[in-house]
mmCIF file of C-alpha atoms and ligand atoms in Angstrom:
data_model
loop_
_atom_site.group_PDB
_atom_site.id
_atom_site.type_symbol
_atom_site.label_atom_id
_atom_site.label_comp_id
_atom_site.label_asym_id
_atom_site.label_seq_id
_atom_site.Cartn_x
_atom_site.Cartn_y
_atom_site.Cartn_z
ATOM 1 C CA MET J 146 7.618 15.855 -20.180
ATOM 2 C CA GLY J 147 8.920 15.270 -16.423
ATOM 3 C CA PHE J 148 6.596 12.839 -14.729
ATOM 4 C CA PHE J 149 5.271 16.404 -12.795
ATOM 5 C CA ASN J 150 3.542 17.366 -15.733
ATOM 6 C CA LYS J 151 2.367 14.449 -17.111
ATOM 7 C CA ILE J 152 0.623 14.532 -13.826
ATOM 8 C CA LYS J 153 -0.862 18.024 -13.333
ATOM 9 C CA ASP J 154 -2.584 17.591 -16.836
ATOM 10 C CA MET J 155 -3.794 14.379 -16.162
ATOM 11 C CA PHE J 156 -5.012 15.479 -13.041
ATOM 12 C CA LYS J 157 -6.271 19.078 -14.799
ATOM 13 C CA ASN J 158 -8.187 17.200 -17.157
ATOM 14 C CA SER J 159 -9.937 14.501 -14.807
ATOM 15 C CA THR J 160 -11.580 17.407 -13.630
ATOM 16 C CA SER J 161 -12.530 20.134 -16.099
ATOM 17 C CA SER J 162 -16.502 19.063 -16.359
ATOM 18 C CA ASN J 163 -17.378 20.396 -19.618
ATOM 19 C CA GLU J 164 -15.314 18.973 -22.282
ATOM 20 C CA ILE J 165 -18.433 16.538 -24.563
ATOM 21 C CA VAL J 166 -17.175 13.487 -23.090
ATOM 22 C CA SER J 167 -19.422 9.935 -23.886
ATOM 23 C CA GLU J 168 -21.462 8.193 -21.630
ATOM 24 C CA GLY J 169 -18.561 5.616 -21.139
ATOM 25 C CA GLU J 170 -15.526 8.379 -20.767
ATOM 26 C CA ASN J 171 -17.836 10.147 -17.979
ATOM 27 C CA GLN J 172 -17.805 7.602 -16.098
ATOM 28 C CA GLU J 173 -14.675 7.392 -16.487
ATOM 29 C CA VAL J 174 -13.644 10.549 -15.452
ATOM 30 C CA SER J 175 -16.073 10.890 -12.422
ATOM 31 C CA LYS J 176 -14.551 7.118 -11.234
ATOM 32 C CA VAL J 177 -11.169 8.781 -11.078
ATOM 33 C CA GLU J 178 -11.983 12.085 -10.436
ATOM 34 C CA GLU J 179 -13.560 10.650 -7.401
ATOM 35 C CA GLU J 180 -10.156 7.959 -6.377
ATOM 36 C CA VAL J 181 -8.248 11.400 -6.673
ATOM 37 C CA LYS J 182 -10.858 12.579 -3.576
ATOM 38 C CA ILE J 183 -10.294 9.942 -1.847
ATOM 39 C CA TYR J 184 -6.373 9.863 -1.956
ATOM 40 C CA GLU J 185 -6.561 14.217 -0.936
ATOM 41 C CA LYS J 186 -8.674 13.414 1.906
ATOM 42 C CA GLY J 187 -6.730 10.440 3.201
ATOM 43 C CA LEU J 188 -2.812 12.340 2.411
ATOM 44 C CA THR J 189 -3.772 15.666 4.639
ATOM 45 C CA LYS J 190 -2.172 15.512 7.190
ATOM 46 C CA SER J 191 1.230 14.256 5.323
ATOM 47 C CA ARG J 192 -0.046 17.279 2.658
ATOM 48 C CA GLU J 193 -0.580 19.442 6.371
ATOM 49 C CA GLY J 194 3.420 17.853 8.005
ATOM 50 C CA PHE J 195 5.853 17.469 5.839
ATOM 51 C CA VAL J 196 4.709 18.233 1.794
ATOM 52 C CA SER J 197 4.203 21.794 3.617
ATOM 53 C CA LYS J 198 7.970 22.355 4.615
ATOM 54 C CA LEU J 199 8.190 21.088 1.036
ATOM 55 C CA ALA J 200 6.699 23.996 0.143
ATOM 56 C CA ASN J 201 8.231 26.593 2.143
ATOM 57 C CA LEU J 202 11.745 25.649 1.753
ATOM 58 C CA THR J 203 11.019 27.168 -2.737
ATOM 59 C CA ASN J 204 10.060 29.952 -0.626
ATOM 60 C CA LYS J 205 12.377 30.859 1.958
ATOM 61 C CA TYR J 206 15.776 30.514 -0.779
ATOM 62 C CA ARG J 207 15.949 32.282 -3.703
ATOM 63 C CA THR J 208 18.870 30.257 -4.844
ATOM 64 C CA ILE J 209 19.990 26.526 -4.077
ATOM 65 C CA ASN J 210 22.713 26.637 -1.586
ATOM 66 C CA ASP J 211 23.966 23.416 1.350
ATOM 67 C CA ASP J 212 21.618 25.532 4.139
ATOM 68 C CA TYR J 213 18.741 24.240 1.163
ATOM 69 C CA PHE J 214 19.979 20.604 0.509
ATOM 70 C CA ASP J 215 20.251 20.198 5.093
ATOM 71 C CA GLU J 216 17.118 21.899 4.967
ATOM 72 C CA LEU J 217 15.181 19.399 2.523
ATOM 73 C CA GLU J 218 16.968 16.243 3.847
ATOM 74 C CA GLU J 219 15.572 16.458 7.584
ATOM 75 C CA ILE J 220 12.670 17.164 5.635
ATOM 76 C CA LEU J 221 12.383 14.082 4.060
ATOM 77 C CA ILE J 222 14.045 11.590 6.831
ATOM 78 C CA MET J 223 11.116 13.460 9.235
ATOM 79 C CA ALA J 224 8.589 11.817 6.552
ATOM 80 C CA ASP J 225 10.471 8.454 7.243
ATOM 81 C CA ILE J 226 11.514 7.869 3.799
ATOM 82 C CA GLY J 227 14.343 6.184 5.276
ATOM 83 C CA VAL J 228 17.772 7.432 5.387
ATOM 84 C CA ASN J 229 20.022 5.444 2.840
ATOM 85 C CA THR J 230 17.024 6.695 0.619
ATOM 86 C CA VAL J 231 16.968 10.152 0.727
ATOM 87 C CA MET J 232 20.780 10.024 1.010
ATOM 88 C CA GLU J 233 20.661 8.196 -2.612
ATOM 89 C CA PHE J 234 18.143 11.290 -3.488
ATOM 90 C CA ILE J 235 20.027 14.219 -2.771
ATOM 91 C CA ASP J 236 23.143 12.872 -4.249
ATOM 92 C CA ARG J 237 20.963 12.969 -7.679
ATOM 93 C CA LEU J 238 19.425 16.084 -7.077
ATOM 94 C CA ARG J 239 22.664 17.867 -6.898
ATOM 95 C CA ASP J 240 23.703 16.208 -9.912
ATOM 96 C CA ARG J 241 21.224 17.400 -11.627
ATOM 97 C CA VAL J 242 21.414 20.773 -10.288
ATOM 98 C CA VAL J 243 24.545 21.661 -11.687
ATOM 99 C CA LYS J 244 24.469 19.178 -14.624
ATOM 100 C CA GLU J 245 21.514 21.770 -15.636
ATOM 101 C CA LYS J 246 22.733 24.584 -13.844
ATOM 102 C CA ILE J 247 19.760 24.787 -11.618
ATOM 103 C CA ASP J 248 19.593 27.996 -8.501
ATOM 104 C CA ASP J 249 15.881 28.317 -8.661
ATOM 105 C CA PRO J 250 14.268 26.372 -5.999
ATOM 106 C CA ASN J 251 10.932 27.162 -7.910
ATOM 107 C CA VAL J 252 12.360 24.895 -11.028
ATOM 108 C CA LEU J 253 13.301 22.405 -7.840
ATOM 109 C CA LYS J 254 10.551 21.632 -6.122
ATOM 110 C CA GLU J 255 9.548 20.193 -9.570
ATOM 111 C CA ILE J 256 12.632 18.335 -10.369
ATOM 112 C CA ILE J 257 11.709 16.599 -6.671
ATOM 113 C CA VAL J 258 8.161 15.642 -7.278
ATOM 114 C CA ASP J 259 9.514 13.762 -10.545
ATOM 115 C CA GLU J 260 13.068 11.819 -8.610
ATOM 116 C CA LEU J 261 10.364 11.216 -6.005
ATOM 117 C CA PHE J 262 8.601 9.376 -8.143
ATOM 118 C CA ILE J 263 11.971 7.431 -9.821
ATOM 119 C CA ILE J 264 12.695 6.200 -6.258
ATOM 120 C CA TYR J 265 9.275 3.822 -6.654
ATOM 121 C CA VAL J 266 9.078 3.691 -9.863
ATOM 122 C CA ASN J 267 12.103 2.471 -11.160
ATOM 123 C CA ASP J 268 12.491 0.888 -14.195
ATOM 124 C CA GLU J 269 10.284 -1.946 -13.279
ATOM 125 C CA VAL J 270 6.249 -2.736 -14.212
ATOM 126 C CA LEU J 271 4.267 -1.760 -12.090
ATOM 127 C CA VAL J 272 1.555 -4.987 -10.759
ATOM 128 C CA ASN J 273 -0.783 -3.361 -8.482
ATOM 129 C CA LYS J 274 -3.838 -5.607 -8.655
ATOM 130 C CA ILE J 275 -4.041 -9.383 -7.272
ATOM 131 C CA ASN J 276 -2.588 -12.172 -9.677
ATOM 132 C CA PHE J 277 -5.808 -13.917 -9.460
ATOM 133 C CA SER J 278 -5.653 -17.650 -11.218
ATOM 134 C CA ASP J 279 -7.596 -18.300 -14.820
ATOM 135 C CA ASP J 280 -9.084 -20.974 -12.616
ATOM 136 C CA GLY J 281 -10.644 -22.001 -9.313
ATOM 137 C CA PRO J 282 -10.079 -20.154 -6.059
ATOM 138 C CA THR J 283 -7.876 -17.353 -5.656
ATOM 139 C CA VAL J 284 -6.075 -17.799 -2.820
ATOM 140 C CA VAL J 285 -4.708 -14.610 -0.771
ATOM 141 C CA LEU J 286 -2.681 -14.916 2.081
ATOM 142 C CA PHE J 287 -2.320 -12.342 5.126
ATOM 143 C CA VAL J 288 0.352 -11.646 7.152
ATOM 144 C CA GLY J 289 1.740 -9.066 9.480
ATOM 145 C CA VAL J 290 2.143 -8.726 13.377
ATOM 146 C CA ASN J 291 -1.002 -8.421 15.577
ATOM 147 C CA GLY J 292 -3.105 -4.374 15.645
ATOM 148 C CA VAL J 293 -1.745 -3.656 12.014
ATOM 149 C CA GLY J 294 -5.166 -3.551 10.469
ATOM 150 C CA LYS J 295 -4.836 -7.163 8.816
ATOM 151 C CA THR J 296 -8.750 -8.507 9.094
ATOM 152 C CA THR J 297 -9.734 -4.313 9.035
ATOM 153 C CA THR J 298 -7.445 -5.247 5.652
ATOM 154 C CA ILE J 299 -9.792 -8.126 4.963
ATOM 155 C CA GLY J 300 -12.977 -6.611 5.423
ATOM 156 C CA LYS J 301 -12.317 -3.841 2.903
ATOM 157 C CA LEU J 302 -10.523 -5.671 0.289
ATOM 158 C CA ALA J 303 -13.872 -8.901 0.761
ATOM 159 C CA ASN J 304 -16.197 -5.224 0.309
ATOM 160 C CA LYS J 305 -14.387 -4.666 -2.779
ATOM 161 C CA LEU J 306 -14.762 -7.997 -4.687
ATOM 162 C CA LYS J 307 -17.461 -8.326 -4.358
ATOM 163 C CA SER J 308 -18.727 -5.533 -5.425
ATOM 164 C CA GLU J 309 -16.847 -6.836 -8.411
ATOM 165 C CA GLY J 310 -19.140 -9.383 -8.298
ATOM 166 C CA LYS J 311 -16.359 -12.348 -7.014
ATOM 167 C CA LYS J 312 -17.899 -14.908 -4.772
ATOM 168 C CA VAL J 313 -15.704 -14.385 -1.377
ATOM 169 C CA LEU J 314 -14.632 -16.917 1.362
ATOM 170 C CA LEU J 315 -12.946 -14.988 4.885
ATOM 171 C CA VAL J 316 -11.123 -18.205 6.680
ATOM 172 C CA GLY J 317 -10.364 -17.667 10.051
ATOM 173 C CA ALA J 318 -6.542 -18.459 10.883
ATOM 174 C CA ASP J 319 -5.835 -16.462 13.789
ATOM 175 C CA THR J 320 -6.658 -19.204 15.801
ATOM 176 C CA PHE J 321 -3.916 -17.639 18.365
ATOM 177 C CA ARG J 322 -5.306 -14.337 19.683
ATOM 178 C CA ALA J 323 -8.435 -14.022 21.435
ATOM 179 C CA GLY J 324 -11.258 -12.418 19.185
ATOM 180 C CA ALA J 325 -9.719 -12.708 16.004
ATOM 181 C CA VAL J 326 -12.206 -14.760 14.729
ATOM 182 C CA ALA J 327 -14.989 -13.190 15.841
ATOM 183 C CA GLN J 328 -14.078 -9.880 14.382
ATOM 184 C CA LEU J 329 -13.635 -11.359 11.238
ATOM 185 C CA GLU J 330 -17.189 -13.213 11.478
ATOM 186 C CA GLU J 331 -18.589 -10.014 12.717
ATOM 187 C CA TRP J 332 -16.505 -8.468 8.857
ATOM 188 C CA SER J 333 -17.955 -11.156 7.216
ATOM 189 C CA ARG J 334 -22.381 -10.891 8.519
ATOM 190 C CA ARG J 335 -21.495 -6.678 7.487
ATOM 191 C CA ILE J 336 -20.802 -6.837 3.717
ATOM 192 C CA ASP J 337 -22.181 -10.439 3.305
ATOM 193 C CA VAL J 338 -19.592 -13.199 2.448
ATOM 194 C CA SER J 339 -19.764 -16.202 3.316
ATOM 195 C CA PHE J 340 -16.482 -17.626 6.196
ATOM 196 C CA TYR J 341 -15.041 -20.161 8.008
ATOM 197 C CA GLY J 342 -13.363 -20.205 11.047
ATOM 198 C CA LYS J 343 -13.115 -22.488 14.294
ATOM 199 C CA GLU J 344 -12.683 -21.839 17.489
ATOM 200 C CA GLU J 345 -9.688 -19.439 19.252
ATOM 201 C CA GLY J 346 -7.096 -22.396 19.775
ATOM 202 C CA SER J 347 -7.185 -24.366 16.384
ATOM 203 C CA ASP J 348 -3.958 -25.087 14.672
ATOM 204 C CA PRO J 349 -3.992 -22.704 11.946
ATOM 205 C CA ALA J 350 -2.691 -25.250 9.128
ATOM 206 C CA SER J 351 -6.459 -26.719 9.941
ATOM 207 C CA VAL J 352 -8.274 -24.369 9.097
ATOM 208 C CA VAL J 353 -6.810 -23.481 6.236
ATOM 209 C CA PHE J 354 -7.325 -26.894 5.170
ATOM 210 C CA ASP J 355 -11.242 -26.851 5.819
ATOM 211 C CA GLY J 356 -11.599 -23.399 4.354
ATOM 212 C CA CYS J 357 -8.806 -23.951 1.050
ATOM 213 C CA THR J 358 -11.948 -27.348 0.878
ATOM 214 C CA LYS J 359 -14.935 -25.794 0.938
ATOM 215 C CA ALA J 360 -13.730 -23.560 -1.155
ATOM 216 C CA LYS J 361 -12.985 -25.355 -4.555
ATOM 217 C CA GLU J 362 -16.107 -27.363 -3.315
ATOM 218 C CA GLU J 363 -18.386 -24.989 -3.064
ATOM 219 C CA ASP J 364 -16.317 -22.508 -6.320
ATOM 220 C CA PHE J 365 -15.438 -19.677 -4.223
ATOM 221 C CA ASP J 366 -13.448 -17.125 -6.458
ATOM 222 C CA VAL J 367 -11.935 -15.681 -3.960
ATOM 223 C CA VAL J 368 -10.444 -17.294 -0.053
ATOM 224 C CA LEU J 369 -8.985 -14.942 1.927
ATOM 225 C CA VAL J 370 -7.248 -16.537 4.897
ATOM 226 C CA ASP J 371 -6.247 -13.602 8.024
ATOM 227 C CA THR J 372 -3.155 -15.480 9.926
ATOM 228 C CA ALA J 373 -1.532 -14.776 13.385
ATOM 229 C CA GLY J 374 1.498 -12.173 13.370
ATOM 230 C CA ARG J 375 4.202 -13.596 16.052
ATOM 231 C CA LEU J 376 7.599 -11.682 14.881
ATOM 232 C CA GLN J 377 8.429 -12.623 18.489
ATOM 233 C CA ASN J 378 9.004 -16.319 17.274
ATOM 234 C CA LYS J 379 10.337 -15.809 14.657
ATOM 235 C CA VAL J 380 10.950 -20.034 13.793
ATOM 236 C CA ASN J 381 7.004 -20.432 14.755
ATOM 237 C CA LEU J 382 6.002 -18.090 12.863
ATOM 238 C CA MET J 383 8.189 -19.524 9.886
ATOM 239 C CA LYS J 384 7.175 -23.273 10.726
ATOM 240 C CA GLU J 385 3.506 -22.303 10.955
ATOM 241 C CA LEU J 386 3.687 -19.883 7.847
ATOM 242 C CA GLU J 387 5.703 -23.005 5.679
ATOM 243 C CA LYS J 388 2.383 -25.726 7.133
ATOM 244 C CA ILE J 389 -0.505 -23.064 5.519
ATOM 245 C CA ASN J 390 1.084 -23.025 2.158
ATOM 246 C CA LYS J 391 1.887 -26.368 2.347
ATOM 247 C CA VAL J 392 -1.782 -27.120 3.123
ATOM 248 C CA ILE J 393 -3.524 -24.590 0.224
ATOM 249 C CA GLY J 394 -1.037 -25.399 -2.209
ATOM 250 C CA GLN J 395 -1.874 -29.503 -1.266
ATOM 251 C CA ILE J 396 -5.594 -28.548 -2.255
ATOM 252 C CA ILE J 397 -5.525 -25.219 -4.556
ATOM 253 C CA GLU J 398 -2.653 -25.198 -7.177
ATOM 254 C CA GLY J 399 -0.584 -22.788 -7.875
ATOM 255 C CA GLY J 400 -1.807 -21.322 -4.018
ATOM 256 C CA PRO J 401 -1.205 -18.908 -2.288
ATOM 257 C CA HIS J 402 -1.108 -16.044 -5.561
ATOM 258 C CA GLU J 403 -0.468 -13.181 -2.994
ATOM 259 C CA THR J 404 0.749 -13.390 0.671
ATOM 260 C CA LEU J 405 0.154 -9.706 1.305
ATOM 261 C CA LEU J 406 2.543 -8.178 4.712
ATOM 262 C CA VAL J 407 0.328 -5.907 6.196
ATOM 263 C CA ILE J 408 1.744 -2.636 7.435
ATOM 264 C CA ASP J 409 1.334 0.079 9.491
ATOM 265 C CA ALA J 410 2.015 3.624 8.281
ATOM 266 C CA THR J 411 2.118 5.090 11.590
ATOM 267 C CA THR J 412 4.883 2.441 12.645
ATOM 268 C CA GLY J 413 7.241 4.066 10.482
ATOM 269 C CA GLN J 414 11.181 2.900 9.827
ATOM 270 C CA ASN J 415 9.709 -0.019 12.789
ATOM 271 C CA GLY J 416 7.213 -1.244 9.356
ATOM 272 C CA ILE J 417 10.300 -0.812 7.004
ATOM 273 C CA SER J 418 12.146 -3.308 9.769
ATOM 274 C CA GLN J 419 9.164 -5.895 9.681
ATOM 275 C CA ALA J 420 8.965 -6.232 5.861
ATOM 276 C CA LYS J 421 12.495 -6.806 6.368
ATOM 277 C CA ALA J 422 11.494 -9.511 9.011
ATOM 278 C CA PHE J 423 9.035 -10.917 7.085
ATOM 279 C CA LYS J 424 10.687 -11.221 3.181
ATOM 280 C CA GLU J 425 13.229 -13.761 5.320
ATOM 281 C CA ILE J 426 9.889 -15.774 6.927
ATOM 282 C CA THR J 427 8.239 -16.287 4.231
ATOM 283 C CA ASN J 428 7.899 -15.608 0.413
ATOM 284 C CA ILE J 429 5.783 -12.397 0.268
ATOM 285 C CA THR J 430 4.421 -10.983 -2.552
ATOM 286 C CA GLY J 431 3.254 -7.159 -1.989
ATOM 287 C CA ILE J 432 2.718 -4.886 1.149
ATOM 288 C CA VAL J 433 -0.484 -4.178 2.320
ATOM 289 C CA LEU J 434 -0.410 -0.384 3.886
ATOM 290 C CA THR J 435 -2.856 1.132 6.712
ATOM 291 C CA LYS J 436 -3.508 3.902 8.511
ATOM 292 C CA LEU J 437 -2.146 6.136 5.515
ATOM 293 C CA ASP J 438 -4.979 8.884 6.610
ATOM 294 C CA GLY J 439 -3.615 8.274 10.336
ATOM 295 C CA THR J 440 0.132 9.854 9.649
ATOM 296 C CA ALA J 441 2.362 13.336 8.565
ATOM 297 C CA LYS J 442 4.750 10.721 7.655
ATOM 298 C CA GLY J 443 3.709 8.862 4.663
ATOM 299 C CA GLY J 444 6.790 8.817 2.906
ATOM 300 C CA ILE J 445 6.823 5.178 4.365
ATOM 301 C CA VAL J 446 5.445 4.556 1.041
ATOM 302 C CA LEU J 447 8.547 5.526 -1.435
ATOM 303 C CA ALA J 448 11.343 3.786 1.270
ATOM 304 C CA ILE J 449 9.248 0.415 1.576
ATOM 305 C CA LYS J 450 9.668 0.048 -2.180
ATOM 306 C CA ASP J 451 13.324 1.150 -2.298
ATOM 307 C CA ASP J 452 14.506 -0.491 1.294
ATOM 308 C CA ALA J 453 12.456 -3.529 1.051
ATOM 309 C CA GLY J 454 11.447 -3.596 -2.354
ATOM 310 C CA LEU J 455 8.663 -5.020 -2.034
ATOM 311 C CA PRO J 456 5.840 -3.005 -4.453
ATOM 312 C CA VAL J 457 3.214 -1.281 -1.770
ATOM 313 C CA LYS J 458 -0.501 -3.067 -3.872
ATOM 314 C CA TYR J 459 -3.173 -1.110 -1.541
ATOM 315 C CA ILE J 460 -3.934 1.227 1.083
ATOM 316 C CA GLY J 461 -5.976 1.207 4.171
ATOM 317 C CA LEU J 462 -6.992 5.463 3.796
ATOM 318 C CA GLY J 463 -9.666 4.987 7.260
ATOM 319 C CA GLU J 464 -11.633 2.664 9.138
ATOM 320 C CA GLY J 465 -14.291 2.283 7.628
ATOM 321 C CA LYS J 466 -15.597 -0.932 4.625
ATOM 322 C CA ASP J 467 -14.311 1.175 1.326
ATOM 323 C CA ASP J 468 -11.406 3.566 2.722
ATOM 324 C CA LEU J 469 -8.646 0.446 0.851
ATOM 325 C CA GLN J 470 -7.578 1.657 -2.704
ATOM 326 C CA VAL J 471 -5.587 0.106 -5.019
ATOM 327 C CA PHE J 472 -1.613 2.028 -5.151
ATOM 328 C CA ASP J 473 -1.329 4.218 -8.500
ATOM 329 C CA ILE J 474 1.385 6.086 -6.745
ATOM 330 C CA GLU J 475 -0.089 8.567 -9.673
ATOM 331 C CA LYS J 476 -3.310 9.590 -6.696
ATOM 332 C CA TYR J 477 -0.379 8.907 -4.326
ATOM 333 C CA ILE J 478 1.919 11.664 -5.705
ATOM 334 C CA TYR J 479 -0.643 13.929 -6.806
ATOM 335 C CA GLY J 480 -2.826 13.763 -3.628
ATOM 336 C CA LEU J 481 0.556 15.094 -1.681
ATOM 337 C CA PHE J 482 1.801 17.632 -3.985
ATOM 338 C CA LYS J 483 -1.614 19.156 -4.993
ATOM 339 C CA ASP J 484 -0.772 22.547 -3.209
ATOM 340 C CA MET J 485 2.281 22.521 -4.785
ATOM 341 C CA ILE J 486 1.634 21.854 -8.304
HETATM 342 P P1 GDP Z 216 -5.122 -7.009 12.979
HETATM 343 O O1 GDP Z 216 -4.561 -7.237 14.655
HETATM 344 O O2 GDP Z 216 -4.101 -6.909 12.974
HETATM 345 O O3 GDP Z 216 -5.437 -7.945 12.496
HETATM 346 O O4 GDP Z 216 -5.392 -5.545 13.251
HETATM 347 P P2 GDP Z 216 -7.166 -4.870 13.269
HETATM 348 O O5 GDP Z 216 -7.226 -5.104 11.927
HETATM 349 O O6 GDP Z 216 -7.737 -5.525 13.524
HETATM 350 O O7 GDP Z 216 -6.934 -3.109 13.317
HETATM 351 C C1 GDP Z 216 -6.042 -2.559 14.133
HETATM 352 C C2 GDP Z 216 -7.108 -1.348 14.235
HETATM 353 O O8 GDP Z 216 -6.838 -0.519 12.805
HETATM 354 C C3 GDP Z 216 -8.419 -1.000 14.361
HETATM 355 O O9 GDP Z 216 -8.538 -0.458 14.871
HETATM 356 C C4 GDP Z 216 -8.795 -1.026 12.985
HETATM 357 O O10 GDP Z 216 -10.234 -0.805 12.405
HETATM 358 C C5 GDP Z 216 -7.001 -0.133 12.637
HETATM 359 N N1 GDP Z 216 -7.269 -0.053 11.189
HETATM 360 C C6 GDP Z 216 -7.048 -0.585 9.773
HETATM 361 N N2 GDP Z 216 -6.848 0.051 8.832
HETATM 362 C C7 GDP Z 216 -7.124 1.472 9.542
HETATM 363 C C8 GDP Z 216 -7.121 1.978 8.374
HETATM 364 O O11 GDP Z 216 -6.762 2.507 6.762
HETATM 365 N N3 GDP Z 216 -6.457 3.960 8.991
HETATM 366 C C9 GDP Z 216 -7.236 3.809 10.263
HETATM 367 N N4 GDP Z 216 -7.213 4.714 10.686
HETATM 368 N N5 GDP Z 216 -7.008 2.721 10.909
HETATM 369 C C10 GDP Z 216 -6.970 1.127 10.505
HETATM 370 P P1 GDP Z 217 1.814 -31.827 9.042
HETATM 371 O O1 GDP Z 217 0.698 -31.394 10.813
HETATM 372 O O2 GDP Z 217 3.182 -31.095 8.974
HETATM 373 O O3 GDP Z 217 2.095 -33.799 9.311
HETATM 374 O O4 GDP Z 217 1.550 -31.411 7.838
HETATM 375 P P2 GDP Z 217 0.153 -31.327 7.001
HETATM 376 O O5 GDP Z 217 0.256 -31.983 5.022
HETATM 377 O O6 GDP Z 217 0.553 -33.703 6.919
HETATM 378 O O7 GDP Z 217 -1.221 -30.992 6.883
HETATM 379 C C1 GDP Z 217 -1.686 -30.016 7.468
HETATM 380 C C2 GDP Z 217 -2.503 -29.698 8.983
HETATM 381 O O8 GDP Z 217 -3.369 -29.568 8.004
HETATM 382 C C3 GDP Z 217 -2.405 -30.253 9.948
HETATM 383 O O9 GDP Z 217 -1.850 -29.583 10.706
HETATM 384 C C4 GDP Z 217 -3.753 -30.844 10.467
HETATM 385 O O10 GDP Z 217 -4.425 -30.328 10.950
HETATM 386 C C5 GDP Z 217 -4.880 -30.444 8.694
HETATM 387 N N1 GDP Z 217 -4.866 -31.293 7.459
HETATM 388 C C6 GDP Z 217 -4.460 -32.595 7.024
HETATM 389 N N2 GDP Z 217 -4.990 -33.420 6.613
HETATM 390 C C7 GDP Z 217 -6.414 -32.878 6.620
HETATM 391 C C8 GDP Z 217 -7.556 -33.727 6.127
HETATM 392 O O11 GDP Z 217 -7.430 -34.777 5.950
HETATM 393 N N3 GDP Z 217 -8.825 -33.429 7.052
HETATM 394 C C9 GDP Z 217 -8.402 -32.295 7.679
HETATM 395 N N4 GDP Z 217 -9.416 -31.383 8.546
HETATM 396 N N5 GDP Z 217 -7.117 -31.070 8.455
HETATM 397 C C10 GDP Z 217 -6.286 -32.336 7.875
HETATM 398 MG MG1 MG Z 218 -7.120 -9.577 13.090
#
């Protein structure tokens, strides 16, 4: 059974409330339902943007021909899926059309969804969760250029981790940008977790040193470190991150356990370039893709995986403290294509 049918069944079941299920199961079902709704809502713009164009394409053509493929290619490129990814994707579709003798756009529509899923998943086992340390604090370093949503994401993630019962410390090592430390401190107050920071202009590595020391001494479970991402000065940024990494590792064995690159989905292909640039500078373990609620081109999720080889671990679907989701490709695809399914 193709992926298209699998998610169709999966979410059809999750929304039928008449079934007899045990209470525990019921809670599971309503949690999935709730998360699916968050995806649906957050992806409204993308659905009304490129996915509705895909649906129209299916209605417009009675049979599949070269014009159909040209239009499809354009729609996908406009959705920020990335030129190379789209080219390979179209080639694979053409192959399948010939081999499986498909000429009905309605049949191809399902295959398109299947193949989009394959782009992302490839043959890998997807690991979306944070790699938590077995003993001692887990350190998560956040990097990314100014304005992408690092500080906001840290606030949201801290909120999520706190609700899971974890003792969380926020460390303000973006000492470069005016107001950045205060902004993080404000988040710590809002969601009631601890904070460590020094005055603006302090050496970020020294802030991290003291923050990690505090985390170790006071038995924190998770340390979320905010940094300044001055990509304009690559050499300095690289040195700064090297120093920060070294300091973390000295104090907390195995740290940082994750380095998450934050990317703003509304910047499209520019975001992909940032991912490539940061990969050269430091060891990135995953992506947080923010502002997916603010773009009609949600295809960047697929491009980032295919073009930059980095998994999306979290997505931001709004500015509030609850608007961060662990990335789930199935819910994402459902959120996008639910009207076509
Ligand atoms: P930083 O410079 O990388 O730390 O970015 P900030 O955390 O200060 O965020 C920059 C702006 O983006 C703020 O106005 C945030 O509220 C906004 N923002 C962050 N994440 C999201 C998101 O997922 N959706 C939307 N709509 N706005 C976001
Ligand atoms: P270096 O700066 O390249 O010599 O690297 P180090 O590993 O010696 O230090 C990295 C950063 O951590 C420095 O900028 C220091 O500010 C900070 N640091 C190192 N040791 C200590 C310490 O014992 N106490 C404090 N507060 N900070 C330290
Ligand atoms: Mg910030």
